[in-house]
Tab-separated table of C-alpha atoms in Angstrom:
chain	number	residue	atom	x	y	z
A	1	MET	CA	10.832	25.700	-72.953
A	2	LEU	CA	9.193	26.600	-76.269
A	3	GLY	CA	6.493	23.970	-75.763
A	4	LEU	CA	5.647	25.332	-72.311
A	5	ALA	CA	5.524	28.901	-73.609
A	6	LEU	CA	3.153	27.908	-76.413
A	7	LYS	CA	0.857	26.020	-74.012
A	8	ALA	CA	0.702	29.046	-71.718
A	9	MET	CA	-0.248	31.270	-74.645
A	10	ASP	CA	-2.890	28.730	-75.690
A	11	ALA	CA	-4.425	28.917	-72.231
A	12	PHE	CA	-4.459	32.724	-72.307
A	13	ASN	CA	-6.019	32.808	-75.789
A	14	HIS	CA	-8.685	30.311	-74.770
A	15	ILE	CA	-9.662	32.400	-71.744
A	16	LYS	CA	-9.767	35.551	-73.888
A	17	HIS	CA	-11.860	34.088	-76.720
A	18	LYS	CA	-13.661	31.208	-74.944
A	19	SER	CA	-12.424	28.984	-77.777
A	20	ASN	CA	-9.144	28.032	-79.434
A	21	PRO	CA	-8.231	30.653	-82.070
A	22	LEU	CA	-7.118	29.074	-85.344
A	23	PRO	CA	-3.998	30.610	-86.905
A	24	VAL	CA	-3.709	30.402	-90.694
A	25	LEU	CA	-0.353	31.239	-92.270
A	26	TYR	CA	-0.079	32.409	-95.863
A	27	PHE	CA	2.754	31.804	-98.305
A	28	HIS	CA	3.180	32.531	-101.984
A	29	ARG	CA	6.062	30.851	-103.771
A	30	VAL	CA	8.449	28.123	-102.570
A	31	MET	CA	11.442	28.243	-104.877
A	32	PRO	CA	14.590	26.192	-105.443
A	33	GLU	CA	16.868	29.259	-105.240
A	34	PRO	CA	16.565	32.873	-104.040
A	35	ASP	CA	15.208	35.251	-106.683
A	36	PRO	CA	15.510	39.059	-106.420
A	37	PHE	CA	12.112	39.312	-108.118
A	38	CYS	CA	10.600	37.319	-105.203
A	39	PRO	CA	12.649	38.439	-102.176
A	40	ASP	CA	10.005	37.621	-99.560
A	41	ASP	CA	9.284	34.106	-100.766
A	42	TRP	CA	10.693	30.966	-99.198
A	43	THR	CA	13.335	28.741	-100.692
A	44	ALA	CA	12.610	25.022	-100.575
A	45	ASP	CA	15.356	24.231	-98.048
A	46	ARG	CA	14.191	26.944	-95.613
A	47	PHE	CA	10.572	25.945	-96.080
A	48	GLU	CA	11.394	22.309	-95.380
A	49	GLU	CA	13.144	23.268	-92.126
A	50	LEU	CA	10.205	25.449	-91.119
A	51	ILE	CA	7.569	22.779	-91.721
A	52	ALA	CA	9.598	20.122	-89.900
A	53	GLY	CA	9.846	22.465	-86.919
A	54	LEU	CA	6.192	23.477	-86.963
A	55	LYS	CA	5.146	19.826	-87.097
A	56	LYS	CA	6.797	19.308	-83.674
A	57	TYR	CA	4.727	21.984	-81.930
A	58	PHE	CA	1.489	22.303	-83.924
A	59	SER	CA	-1.247	20.066	-85.244
A	60	ILE	CA	-1.192	21.105	-88.902
A	61	LEU	CA	-4.629	20.595	-90.436
A	62	SER	CA	-6.195	21.180	-93.813
A	63	LEU	CA	-8.303	24.320	-93.783
A	64	ASP	CA	-11.571	22.518	-94.422
A	65	SER	CA	-10.885	20.014	-91.621
A	66	ALA	CA	-9.889	22.784	-89.210
A	67	MET	CA	-13.013	24.826	-89.925
A	68	ALA	CA	-15.208	21.781	-89.379
A	69	LEU	CA	-13.553	21.170	-85.996
A	70	LEU	CA	-13.798	24.837	-85.031
A	71	ASN	CA	-17.472	24.943	-85.973
A	72	ASN	CA	-18.327	21.989	-83.715
A	73	GLY	CA	-16.098	23.141	-80.852
A	74	THR	CA	-13.447	20.406	-81.076
A	75	LEU	CA	-10.519	22.336	-82.573
A	76	PRO	CA	-7.298	21.453	-80.691
A	77	ALA	CA	-5.442	24.304	-79.034
A	78	ASN	CA	-2.311	23.739	-81.120
A	79	ALA	CA	-4.069	23.667	-84.515
A	80	LEU	CA	-2.432	25.467	-87.446
A	81	CYS	CA	-3.304	25.809	-91.132
A	82	LEU	CA	-1.035	26.617	-94.074
A	83	SER	CA	-2.204	28.423	-97.184
A	84	PHE	CA	-0.554	29.347	-100.486
A	85	ASP	CA	-1.725	32.145	-102.778
A	86	ASP	CA	-1.892	32.512	-106.561
A	87	GLY	CA	-1.255	28.972	-107.831
A	88	TYR	CA	2.410	28.867	-108.826
A	89	ALA	CA	3.796	25.595	-110.161
A	90	ASP	CA	6.537	25.579	-107.524
A	91	ASN	CA	3.777	24.984	-104.966
A	92	PHE	CA	3.203	21.621	-106.644
A	93	GLU	CA	6.874	20.899	-107.319
A	94	TYR	CA	8.348	21.914	-103.953
A	95	ALA	CA	5.802	22.926	-101.306
A	96	ALA	CA	3.352	20.046	-101.679
A	97	PRO	CA	6.010	17.273	-101.549
A	98	ILE	CA	7.510	18.834	-98.406
A	99	LEU	CA	4.077	18.833	-96.783
A	100	GLN	CA	3.455	15.277	-97.947
A	101	ASN	CA	6.749	14.082	-96.468
A	102	VAL	CA	5.562	15.034	-92.979
A	103	GLY	CA	1.960	13.994	-93.550
A	104	VAL	CA	0.194	17.362	-93.589
A	105	ASN	CA	-2.003	19.234	-96.067
A	106	GLY	CA	-2.370	22.853	-97.112
A	107	CYS	CA	-4.831	25.130	-98.883
A	108	PHE	CA	-3.960	26.516	-102.330
A	109	PHE	CA	-5.774	29.653	-103.514
A	110	ILE	CA	-5.824	29.875	-107.293
A	111	ALA	CA	-6.127	32.871	-109.626
A	112	SER	CA	-7.865	30.969	-112.390
A	113	GLU	CA	-6.437	32.891	-115.355
A	114	GLY	CA	-3.039	31.598	-114.320
A	115	THR	CA	-4.265	28.014	-114.558
A	116	ALA	CA	-5.826	28.602	-117.970
A	117	ARG	CA	-3.074	30.742	-119.534
A	118	GLY	CA	-0.018	29.637	-117.572
A	119	TYR	CA	0.890	33.012	-116.045
A	120	LEU	CA	-0.578	36.188	-114.553
A	121	TRP	CA	-0.035	39.796	-115.610
A	122	ASN	CA	2.766	40.375	-113.117
A	123	ASP	CA	4.609	37.276	-114.360
A	124	LYS	CA	4.562	38.774	-117.849
A	125	LEU	CA	5.911	42.051	-116.483
A	126	ALA	CA	8.734	40.224	-114.698
A	127	PHE	CA	9.609	38.247	-117.828
A	128	ILE	CA	9.691	41.381	-119.992
A	129	LEU	CA	12.049	43.080	-117.542
A	130	LYS	CA	14.318	40.034	-117.410
A	131	LYS	CA	14.458	39.581	-121.186
A	132	THR	CA	14.518	43.108	-122.610
A	133	GLN	CA	17.719	44.512	-124.098
A	134	HIS	CA	16.741	48.051	-123.163
A	135	LYS	CA	18.627	49.764	-120.346
A	136	THR	CA	15.886	52.116	-119.141
A	137	LEU	CA	12.104	52.300	-118.942
A	138	THR	CA	9.984	55.417	-118.607
A	139	PHE	CA	6.591	54.924	-116.968
A	140	ASN	CA	4.342	57.487	-115.270
A	141	GLU	CA	7.021	60.141	-115.790
A	142	CYS	CA	9.571	58.058	-113.866
A	143	THR	CA	12.655	56.503	-115.423
A	144	TYR	CA	13.768	53.070	-114.238
A	145	ASP	CA	17.336	51.795	-114.516
A	146	LEU	CA	17.476	48.317	-116.065
A	147	THR	CA	21.263	47.896	-116.264
A	148	SER	CA	21.488	44.959	-113.825
A	149	LEU	CA	19.299	42.104	-112.594
A	150	GLU	CA	18.982	43.742	-109.180
A	151	LYS	CA	17.904	47.063	-110.694
A	152	ARG	CA	15.419	45.286	-112.941
A	153	ALA	CA	14.016	43.592	-109.839
A	154	ASP	CA	13.762	46.966	-108.099
A	155	ALA	CA	11.903	48.338	-111.113
A	156	TYR	CA	9.580	45.337	-111.065
A	157	HIS	CA	8.599	45.839	-107.413
A	158	ALA	CA	8.035	49.558	-107.931
A	159	LEU	CA	5.920	48.974	-111.037
A	160	VAL	CA	3.827	46.212	-109.461
A	161	ALA	CA	3.018	48.497	-106.520
A	162	ILE	CA	1.697	51.107	-108.974
A	163	ILE	CA	-0.043	48.855	-111.482
A	164	LYS	CA	-1.783	46.394	-109.173
A	165	ILE	CA	-4.069	49.066	-107.713
A	166	LYS	CA	-5.356	50.156	-111.115
A	167	LYS	CA	-8.657	49.125	-112.614
A	168	ASN	CA	-8.287	45.963	-114.680
A	169	ASP	CA	-8.460	47.732	-118.044
A	170	GLU	CA	-5.958	50.376	-116.914
A	171	ARG	CA	-3.664	47.646	-115.557
A	172	ASP	CA	-3.739	45.825	-118.875
A	173	LYS	CA	-3.096	49.048	-120.806
A	174	ALA	CA	-0.103	49.816	-118.578
A	175	LEU	CA	1.372	46.441	-119.449
A	176	VAL	CA	0.871	47.134	-123.175
A	177	ASP	CA	2.611	50.503	-122.782
A	178	ILE	CA	5.600	48.793	-121.158
A	179	GLU	CA	5.677	46.163	-123.908
A	180	GLU	CA	5.774	48.878	-126.554
A	181	GLN	CA	8.926	50.275	-124.964
A	182	LEU	CA	10.736	47.099	-123.954
A	183	GLY	CA	9.445	44.475	-126.376
A	184	ALA	CA	6.759	41.827	-126.140
A	185	TYR	CA	7.824	38.585	-124.438
A	186	THR	CA	5.516	35.721	-123.551
A	187	PRO	CA	6.601	33.932	-120.378
A	188	PRO	CA	6.678	30.152	-120.117
A	189	ARG	CA	4.083	28.485	-117.882
A	190	CYS	CA	4.812	29.178	-114.241
A	191	MET	CA	1.385	28.322	-112.762
A	192	MET	CA	-0.138	24.964	-111.860
A	193	THR	CA	-2.220	23.132	-114.440
A	194	ASP	CA	-5.759	21.886	-113.901
A	195	LYS	CA	-4.415	18.317	-113.652
A	196	GLN	CA	-1.997	19.334	-110.896
A	197	LEU	CA	-4.812	21.025	-108.963
A	198	ILE	CA	-6.927	17.890	-109.280
A	199	THR	CA	-3.981	15.853	-107.971
A	200	LEU	CA	-3.567	18.160	-104.977
A	201	GLN	CA	-7.243	17.918	-104.135
A	202	GLU	CA	-7.207	14.123	-104.473
A	203	ARG	CA	-4.248	14.014	-102.041
A	204	GLY	CA	-6.265	15.832	-99.375
A	205	HIS	CA	-5.234	19.426	-99.971
A	206	THR	CA	-7.848	22.181	-100.105
A	207	ILE	CA	-8.255	24.240	-103.287
A	208	GLY	CA	-9.749	27.728	-103.065
A	209	ALA	CA	-10.466	30.577	-105.483
A	210	HIS	CA	-8.486	33.837	-105.644
A	211	THR	CA	-10.230	35.851	-108.418
A	212	VAL	CA	-9.522	35.338	-112.115
A	213	THR	CA	-6.712	37.835	-112.751
A	214	HIS	CA	-5.533	38.516	-109.185
A	215	SER	CA	-7.556	41.699	-109.229
A	216	ILE	CA	-7.648	43.805	-106.056
A	217	LEU	CA	-11.384	44.147	-105.629
A	218	SER	CA	-11.671	47.582	-104.010
A	219	TYR	CA	-10.105	49.229	-107.061
A	220	GLN	CA	-12.608	47.707	-109.493
A	221	PRO	CA	-16.126	48.793	-110.467
A	222	ASP	CA	-18.655	46.606	-108.698
A	223	PRO	CA	-19.636	44.554	-111.780
A	224	ILE	CA	-15.984	43.722	-112.478
A	225	ALA	CA	-15.291	42.802	-108.844
A	226	LYS	CA	-18.352	40.565	-108.772
A	227	LYS	CA	-17.324	38.882	-112.018
A	228	GLU	CA	-13.771	38.313	-110.736
A	229	ILE	CA	-15.174	36.523	-107.688
A	230	GLU	CA	-17.833	34.490	-109.433
A	231	ASP	CA	-15.830	33.504	-112.509
A	232	SER	CA	-12.839	32.301	-110.484
A	233	ILE	CA	-15.102	29.976	-108.499
A	234	ASN	CA	-16.871	28.741	-111.607
A	235	ASP	CA	-13.605	28.240	-113.502
A	236	LEU	CA	-12.261	25.926	-110.795
A	237	ASN	CA	-15.531	24.083	-110.295
A	238	LYS	CA	-15.597	23.137	-113.981
A	239	PHE	CA	-12.757	20.647	-113.515
A	240	LEU	CA	-12.192	19.980	-109.809
A	241	PRO	CA	-13.749	16.786	-108.388
A	242	THR	CA	-14.887	18.652	-105.241
A	243	PRO	CA	-16.348	22.184	-105.534
A	244	VAL	CA	-14.346	24.955	-103.877
A	245	ASN	CA	-15.644	26.284	-100.560
A	246	PHE	CA	-12.936	28.877	-99.825
A	247	PHE	CA	-12.007	32.194	-101.424
A	248	ALA	CA	-9.021	34.447	-100.642
A	249	TYR	CA	-9.216	38.174	-101.397
A	250	PRO	CA	-6.131	39.346	-103.386
A	251	ASN	CA	-3.818	41.491	-101.262
A	252	GLY	CA	-6.509	40.810	-98.698
A	253	TRP	CA	-6.480	43.711	-96.236
A	254	TYR	CA	-10.007	44.253	-94.966
A	255	GLY	CA	-11.135	47.856	-95.338
A	256	LYS	CA	-8.577	48.618	-98.032
A	257	ASP	CA	-8.372	45.779	-100.558
A	258	PHE	CA	-11.904	44.534	-99.970
A	259	THR	CA	-14.887	45.634	-97.893
A	260	ALA	CA	-18.212	44.379	-96.606
A	261	LYS	CA	-19.553	45.033	-100.110
A	262	HIS	CA	-17.268	42.331	-101.489
A	263	GLU	CA	-18.143	39.998	-98.636
A	264	ASN	CA	-21.756	40.324	-99.725
A	265	MET	CA	-20.758	39.446	-103.277
A	266	LEU	CA	-19.067	36.328	-101.982
A	267	LYS	CA	-22.130	35.393	-99.928
A	268	GLN	CA	-24.111	35.234	-103.165
A	269	THR	CA	-21.891	32.405	-104.444
A	270	SER	CA	-21.650	28.769	-103.361
A	271	VAL	CA	-18.506	29.502	-101.325
A	272	GLN	CA	-18.844	29.606	-97.537
A	273	TYR	CA	-15.510	31.073	-96.401
A	274	GLY	CA	-13.525	34.182	-97.369
A	275	LEU	CA	-9.921	34.721	-96.257
A	276	ALA	CA	-8.258	38.089	-95.590
A	277	THR	CA	-4.646	38.962	-94.693
A	278	ASN	CA	-5.353	40.898	-91.505
A	279	ASP	CA	-3.704	39.704	-88.308
A	280	GLY	CA	-5.656	37.479	-85.973
A	281	GLY	CA	-6.867	33.956	-85.345
A	282	ILE	CA	-10.197	32.497	-86.399
A	283	THR	CA	-12.666	31.939	-83.572
A	284	THR	CA	-16.283	30.851	-83.363
A	285	GLU	CA	-17.219	34.556	-83.510
A	286	THR	CA	-15.197	35.487	-86.612
A	287	PRO	CA	-17.330	36.398	-89.661
A	288	ARG	CA	-16.936	33.489	-92.068
A	289	THR	CA	-16.399	35.747	-95.075
A	290	CYS	CA	-13.598	37.704	-93.362
A	291	LEU	CA	-11.278	35.112	-91.816
A	292	PRO	CA	-7.810	36.428	-90.915
A	293	ARG	CA	-4.483	35.047	-92.133
A	294	PHE	CA	-0.979	36.261	-91.432
A	295	MET	CA	2.743	35.568	-91.763
A	296	PRO	CA	5.124	36.217	-88.848
A	297	TYR	CA	8.299	37.947	-89.963
A	298	ARG	CA	10.475	36.789	-87.094
A	299	LYS	CA	13.489	34.881	-88.429
A	300	ASP	CA	14.285	32.947	-85.247
A	301	PHE	CA	12.181	29.778	-85.146
A	302	ASN	CA	11.183	30.088	-81.463
A	303	GLN	CA	10.110	33.677	-81.965
A	304	PHE	CA	8.284	32.680	-85.152
A	305	CYS	CA	6.208	30.146	-83.194
A	306	ILE	CA	5.544	32.553	-80.334
A	307	SER	CA	4.434	35.154	-82.886
A	308	ILE	CA	1.929	32.668	-84.304
A	309	LYS	CA	0.283	32.319	-80.889
A	310	LYS	CA	0.460	36.029	-80.121
A	311	ILE	CA	-1.072	37.080	-83.437
A	312	ALA	CA	-3.686	34.323	-83.264
A	313	GLY	CA	-4.902	35.872	-80.013
A	314	GLU	CA	-5.693	39.148	-81.769
A	315	THR	CA	-8.762	40.093	-83.761
A	316	ILE	CA	-9.097	42.156	-86.939
A	317	SER	CA	-10.575	45.035	-84.962
A	318	GLU	CA	-7.512	45.185	-82.733
């Protein structure tokens, strides 16, 4: 029944768009155990079940292969791409082997400071909150309870929501202010190394750029936003065998987190494709520097698959 429902939705989408819309799913971390600091991320066992199920109903393609097929009009109706943001080491340790076991590839978008340093600013914030002996934190005239792991996780999510939309220098100052209250702790490496990224690329996975510091572009002065885009691409191209041709905008909501101005910045680089996080599927008419990605939140597998087809039939403007 599920297969028939998906084929019917394919036919409807093809009539609507005069081509097969390409759905691209986005993930972040794939972890061995649940973590209250990452409540929306997948555990390895759930992710393995999901991929095994998707493989039965979709043709899972690497993003570069899928775009080539879409561009020449030969993309299959049941095509699907998988992408992973930020560059966490668990993508290499858990996600990539699961994909390899069923013979499919994904696209990994890398914030290049994480590769170079081993962690991003939010990882440092999380580590400080986990390690501090202090029971409260005062920030922006709000006091956060740190008396349990769950409350520390709640504080982390609230703080990230505030800090991530600051200008880069203000973001970094906020982190220093928190360190001065709670203590300075340097997290261990949690991001992929350059050698691991080379290995992924050599195994057929796509590597894309994702700014240097995971900076949300709309909140930055234009020179900083441009530098975040350009430097992340250049950083990866210094060591990868194949130059990157994809870029994902952090947070990624078109009109809020990035705009046409940032698309134009991307067009001035060597990269051809830019990925957003707005709902929709990619068609022959979709602007190549504003390609949609999404993640269905339906827990039931059948409904998850149906949501993929439904959302793929939409466009960003809808």
